[in-house]
PDB file of C-alpha atoms in Angstrom:
ATOM      1  CA  MET B   1     -38.719  26.473  41.795  1.00  0.00           C
ATOM      2  CA  LYS B   2     -36.801  23.313  42.593  1.00  0.00           C
ATOM      3  CA  ASP B   3     -38.259  20.431  44.564  1.00  0.00           C
ATOM      4  CA  TYR B   4     -35.826  17.844  45.975  1.00  0.00           C
ATOM      5  CA  VAL B   5     -37.835  14.755  46.912  1.00  0.00           C
ATOM      6  CA  TYR B   6     -36.636  11.836  49.010  1.00  0.00           C
ATOM      7  CA  TYR B   7     -37.401   8.647  47.073  1.00  0.00           C
ATOM      8  CA  PRO B   8     -40.857   7.758  48.495  1.00  0.00           C
ATOM      9  CA  ARG B   9     -40.347   4.023  48.925  1.00  0.00           C
ATOM     10  CA  ARG B  10     -36.999   4.524  50.625  1.00  0.00           C
ATOM     11  CA  TYR B  11     -38.454   7.271  52.835  1.00  0.00           C
ATOM     12  CA  PHE B  12     -41.150   4.886  53.971  1.00  0.00           C
ATOM     13  CA  PHE B  13     -38.637   2.192  54.939  1.00  0.00           C
ATOM     14  CA  ALA B  14     -36.004   4.565  56.364  1.00  0.00           C
ATOM     15  CA  VAL B  15     -38.205   7.044  58.264  1.00  0.00           C
ATOM     16  CA  THR B  16     -41.934   6.262  58.378  1.00  0.00           C
ATOM     17  CA  LEU B  17     -41.782   2.540  59.200  1.00  0.00           C
ATOM     18  CA  PRO B  18     -39.259   3.017  62.042  1.00  0.00           C
ATOM     19  CA  ALA B  19     -41.489   5.795  63.416  1.00  0.00           C
ATOM     20  CA  ILE B  20     -44.475   3.449  63.405  1.00  0.00           C
ATOM     21  CA  LEU B  21     -42.371   0.816  65.137  1.00  0.00           C
ATOM     22  CA  MET B  22     -41.281   3.403  67.733  1.00  0.00           C
ATOM     23  CA  PHE B  23     -44.923   4.222  68.417  1.00  0.00           C
ATOM     24  CA  PHE B  24     -45.728   0.572  69.144  1.00  0.00           C
ATOM     25  CA  LEU B  25     -42.582   0.231  71.252  1.00  0.00           C
ATOM     26  CA  LEU B  26     -43.666   3.300  73.215  1.00  0.00           C
ATOM     27  CA  ILE B  27     -47.060   1.734  73.961  1.00  0.00           C
ATOM     28  CA  TYR B  28     -45.440  -1.589  74.870  1.00  0.00           C
ATOM     29  CA  GLY B  29     -42.864   0.111  77.104  1.00  0.00           C
ATOM     30  CA  MET B  30     -45.552   2.153  78.871  1.00  0.00           C
ATOM     31  CA  ILE B  31     -47.690  -0.915  79.561  1.00  0.00           C
ATOM     32  CA  ARG B  32     -44.730  -2.885  80.892  1.00  0.00           C
ATOM     33  CA  ASN B  33     -43.425   0.073  82.893  1.00  0.00           C
ATOM     34  CA  PHE B  34     -46.785   0.547  84.641  1.00  0.00           C
ATOM     35  CA  GLN B  35     -46.622  -3.090  85.741  1.00  0.00           C
ATOM     36  CA  SER B  36     -43.268  -2.539  87.455  1.00  0.00           C
ATOM     37  CA  VAL B  37     -42.590   1.053  88.404  1.00  0.00           C
ATOM     38  CA  THR B  38     -38.790   0.937  88.340  1.00  0.00           C
ATOM     39  CA  PHE B  39     -36.174   2.285  85.997  1.00  0.00           C
ATOM     40  CA  ASP B  40     -35.456  -0.664  83.737  1.00  0.00           C
ATOM     41  CA  ILE B  41     -35.201  -1.553  80.055  1.00  0.00           C
ATOM     42  CA  TYR B  42     -38.825  -0.521  79.492  1.00  0.00           C
ATOM     43  CA  SER B  43     -38.059   2.960  80.776  1.00  0.00           C
ATOM     44  CA  MET B  44     -35.216   3.139  78.258  1.00  0.00           C
ATOM     45  CA  ILE B  45     -37.577   1.979  75.486  1.00  0.00           C
ATOM     46  CA  ILE B  46     -39.976   4.786  76.439  1.00  0.00           C
ATOM     47  CA  MET B  47     -37.240   7.443  76.392  1.00  0.00           C
ATOM     48  CA  VAL B  48     -35.770   6.328  73.061  1.00  0.00           C
ATOM     49  CA  SER B  49     -39.220   6.074  71.476  1.00  0.00           C
ATOM     50  CA  VAL B  50     -40.298   9.511  72.663  1.00  0.00           C
ATOM     51  CA  TYR B  51     -37.049  11.007  71.357  1.00  0.00           C
ATOM     52  CA  GLY B  52     -37.410   9.322  67.969  1.00  0.00           C
ATOM     53  CA  LEU B  53     -41.071  10.246  67.574  1.00  0.00           C
ATOM     54  CA  PHE B  54     -40.362  13.831  68.596  1.00  0.00           C
ATOM     55  CA  ASN B  55     -37.576  14.142  66.011  1.00  0.00           C
ATOM     56  CA  ASN B  56     -39.734  12.696  63.245  1.00  0.00           C
ATOM     57  CA  PHE B  57     -43.105  14.315  63.843  1.00  0.00           C
ATOM     58  CA  ILE B  58     -42.466  17.482  65.853  1.00  0.00           C
ATOM     59  CA  SER B  59     -39.070  18.823  64.804  1.00  0.00           C
ATOM     60  CA  LEU B  60     -39.231  17.323  61.268  1.00  0.00           C
ATOM     61  CA  SER B  61     -35.590  16.275  61.492  1.00  0.00           C
ATOM     62  CA  GLN B  62     -35.798  14.039  58.426  1.00  0.00           C
ATOM     63  CA  PRO B  63     -37.659  15.906  55.676  1.00  0.00           C
ATOM     64  CA  SER B  64     -39.357  14.039  52.839  1.00  0.00           C
ATOM     65  CA  SER B  65     -38.807  16.955  50.479  1.00  0.00           C
ATOM     66  CA  ILE B  66     -36.876  20.192  50.331  1.00  0.00           C
ATOM     67  CA  VAL B  67     -38.272  23.016  48.211  1.00  0.00           C
ATOM     68  CA  ASP B  68     -36.245  25.952  46.910  1.00  0.00           C
ATOM     69  CA  ASP B  69     -38.584  28.500  45.316  1.00  0.00           C
ATOM     70  CA  GLY B  70     -35.887  31.125  44.832  1.00  0.00           C
ATOM     71  CA  GLU B  71     -37.035  33.190  47.795  1.00  0.00           C
ATOM     72  CA  SER B  72     -37.066  30.557  50.511  1.00  0.00           C
ATOM     73  CA  LEU B  73     -35.943  27.092  51.503  1.00  0.00           C
ATOM     74  CA  GLU B  74     -38.644  24.783  52.866  1.00  0.00           C
ATOM     75  CA  PHE B  75     -38.296  21.459  54.640  1.00  0.00           C
ATOM     76  CA  HIS B  76     -41.420  19.268  54.345  1.00  0.00           C
ATOM     77  CA  ALA B  77     -42.407  16.138  56.270  1.00  0.00           C
ATOM     78  CA  PHE B  78     -45.665  14.560  57.382  1.00  0.00           C
ATOM     79  CA  GLY B  79     -47.857  17.376  56.082  1.00  0.00           C
ATOM     80  CA  ARG B  80     -45.901  20.146  57.818  1.00  0.00           C
ATOM     81  CA  LYS B  81     -43.112  22.456  56.760  1.00  0.00           C
ATOM     82  CA  HIS B  82     -40.389  24.701  58.100  1.00  0.00           C
ATOM     83  CA  ARG B  83     -39.638  27.745  55.958  1.00  0.00           C
ATOM     84  CA  TYR B  84     -36.480  29.858  55.855  1.00  0.00           C
ATOM     85  CA  GLU B  85     -36.196  32.918  53.630  1.00  0.00           C
ATOM     86  CA  TRP B  86     -32.873  32.994  51.774  1.00  0.00           C
ATOM     87  CA  ARG B  87     -32.232  36.654  52.532  1.00  0.00           C
ATOM     88  CA  LYS B  88     -32.864  36.165  56.262  1.00  0.00           C
ATOM     89  CA  ILE B  89     -30.640  33.125  56.771  1.00  0.00           C
ATOM     90  CA  GLN B  90     -27.715  34.278  58.896  1.00  0.00           C
ATOM     91  CA  TYR B  91     -26.497  30.946  60.232  1.00  0.00           C
ATOM     92  CA  ILE B  92     -26.018  27.493  58.771  1.00  0.00           C
ATOM     93  CA  ARG B  93     -23.602  24.818  59.916  1.00  0.00           C
ATOM     94  CA  ILE B  94     -23.233  21.521  58.149  1.00  0.00           C
ATOM     95  CA  LYS B  95     -21.559  18.415  59.530  1.00  0.00           C
ATOM     96  CA  GLU B  96     -20.739  16.014  56.749  1.00  0.00           C
ATOM     97  CA  PHE B  97     -20.756  12.266  57.144  1.00  0.00           C
ATOM     98  CA  TYR B  98     -20.104   9.388  54.776  1.00  0.00           C
ATOM     99  CA  ASN B  99     -22.040   9.133  51.513  1.00  0.00           C
ATOM    100  CA  ARG B 100     -22.982  12.839  51.604  1.00  0.00           C
ATOM    101  CA  LYS B 101     -25.180  12.518  54.645  1.00  0.00           C
ATOM    102  CA  LEU B 102     -25.506  15.930  56.276  1.00  0.00           C
ATOM    103  CA  TYR B 103     -26.510  17.180  59.694  1.00  0.00           C
ATOM    104  CA  ILE B 104     -27.683  20.756  59.178  1.00  0.00           C
ATOM    105  CA  ARG B 105     -28.297  23.401  61.820  1.00  0.00           C
ATOM    106  CA  ILE B 106     -29.931  26.495  60.380  1.00  0.00           C
ATOM    107  CA  ASP B 107     -31.062  29.853  61.827  1.00  0.00           C
ATOM    108  CA  ASN B 108     -31.100  29.484  65.603  1.00  0.00           C
ATOM    109  CA  PRO B 109     -31.533  25.717  65.727  1.00  0.00           C
ATOM    110  CA  GLY B 110     -33.580  24.542  68.643  1.00  0.00           C
ATOM    111  CA  LEU B 111     -35.671  21.728  69.957  1.00  0.00           C
ATOM    112  CA  PHE B 112     -38.603  22.302  67.593  1.00  0.00           C
ATOM    113  CA  ARG B 113     -36.918  23.387  64.344  1.00  0.00           C
ATOM    114  CA  GLY B 114     -33.629  24.105  62.665  1.00  0.00           C
ATOM    115  CA  ARG B 115     -31.948  20.666  62.917  1.00  0.00           C
ATOM    116  CA  TYR B 116     -32.128  18.339  59.928  1.00  0.00           C
ATOM    117  CA  TRP B 117     -30.601  15.076  58.785  1.00  0.00           C
ATOM    118  CA  ILE B 118     -30.305  15.189  54.997  1.00  0.00           C
ATOM    119  CA  LYS B 119     -29.109  12.098  53.162  1.00  0.00           C
ATOM    120  CA  THR B 120     -28.511  13.797  49.817  1.00  0.00           C
ATOM    121  CA  SER B 121     -27.922  10.498  48.003  1.00  0.00           C
ATOM    122  CA  MET B 122     -31.585   9.594  48.648  1.00  0.00           C
ATOM    123  CA  TYR B 123     -33.017  12.760  47.084  1.00  0.00           C
ATOM    124  CA  ASP B 124     -33.531  13.251  43.390  1.00  0.00           C
ATOM    125  CA  ASP B 125     -30.890  15.749  42.226  1.00  0.00           C
ATOM    126  CA  GLY B 126     -29.130  15.151  45.540  1.00  0.00           C
ATOM    127  CA  ASP B 127     -25.763  16.316  44.209  1.00  0.00           C
ATOM    128  CA  GLU B 128     -27.267  19.673  43.274  1.00  0.00           C
ATOM    129  CA  LEU B 129     -28.855  19.938  46.731  1.00  0.00           C
ATOM    130  CA  TYR B 130     -25.514  19.124  48.369  1.00  0.00           C
ATOM    131  CA  GLU B 131     -23.730  21.794  46.356  1.00  0.00           C
ATOM    132  CA  LYS B 132     -26.423  24.400  47.054  1.00  0.00           C
ATOM    133  CA  LEU B 133     -26.294  23.855  50.822  1.00  0.00           C
ATOM    134  CA  SER B 134     -22.482  23.808  50.839  1.00  0.00           C
ATOM    135  CA  ALA B 135     -22.381  27.036  48.822  1.00  0.00           C
ATOM    136  CA  LEU B 136     -24.706  28.719  51.320  1.00  0.00           C
ATOM    137  CA  GLU B 137     -22.517  27.662  54.227  1.00  0.00           C
ATOM    138  CA  ARG B 138     -19.382  28.809  52.364  1.00  0.00           C
ATOM    139  CA  LYS B 139     -21.000  32.192  51.690  1.00  0.00           C
ATOM    140  CA  LEU B 140     -22.104  32.738  55.303  1.00  0.00           C
ATOM    141  CA  HIS B 141     -19.072  31.243  57.056  1.00  0.00           C
ATOM    142  CA  PRO B 142     -15.997  31.531  54.797  1.00  0.00           C
ATOM    143  CA  GLU B 143     -13.717  31.534  57.843  1.00  0.00           C
ATOM    144  CA  GLN B 144     -14.320  27.839  58.498  1.00  0.00           C
ATOM    145  CA  LEU B 145     -11.316  25.606  58.152  1.00  0.00           C
ATOM    146  CA  LYS B 146     -13.011  23.351  55.613  1.00  0.00           C
ATOM    147  CA  PHE B 147     -13.300  26.290  53.189  1.00  0.00           C
ATOM    148  CA  ARG B 148      -9.740  27.546  53.486  1.00  0.00           C
ATOM    149  CA  THR B 149      -7.609  26.566  50.518  1.00  0.00           C
ATOM    150  CA  GLY B 150      -4.012  27.398  49.848  1.00  0.00           C
ATOM    151  CA  MET B 151      -3.318  28.373  53.439  1.00  0.00           C
ATOM    152  CA  GLU B 152       0.084  29.928  53.779  1.00  0.00           C
ATOM    153  CA  VAL B 153       2.429  28.591  56.372  1.00  0.00           C
ATOM    154  CA  LYS B 154       4.437  31.232  58.189  1.00  0.00           C
ATOM    155  CA  LYS B 155       8.100  30.518  58.522  1.00  0.00           C
ATOM    156  CA  GLY B 156       9.893  31.917  61.425  1.00  0.00           C
TER     157      GLY B 156
END
């Protein structure tokens, strides 16, 4: 069993504290929006806050730990988890960004689960986690351009 844990102090400042701030902005935006019922900056604050809170607390888009027990892959955050059995995973797509930050869509991603932002540099053994996820994507989707090496060019 392997447990990849986001560094707790960094997780607090990168995920939890902004979520708390979004909650207070949501309350502030709602109070101000009730005072003037028009679409203005406070309506935008409400929409952005609801989106951010939903991603953090409902869809668990930024997990605090990722557990690989050999049979399944689990994404944990805020006392909840999403579990995917290795043998049942049929789909995984990874978009890579700078500094090994990954946007992962796994097994029928939807509004409530299956979409995760993983900043592998912030997890202990993050390089191993990065390689494991990349290997899974390579195994399931070898036809992707990023996995093709030594492509032959046809002359003609």
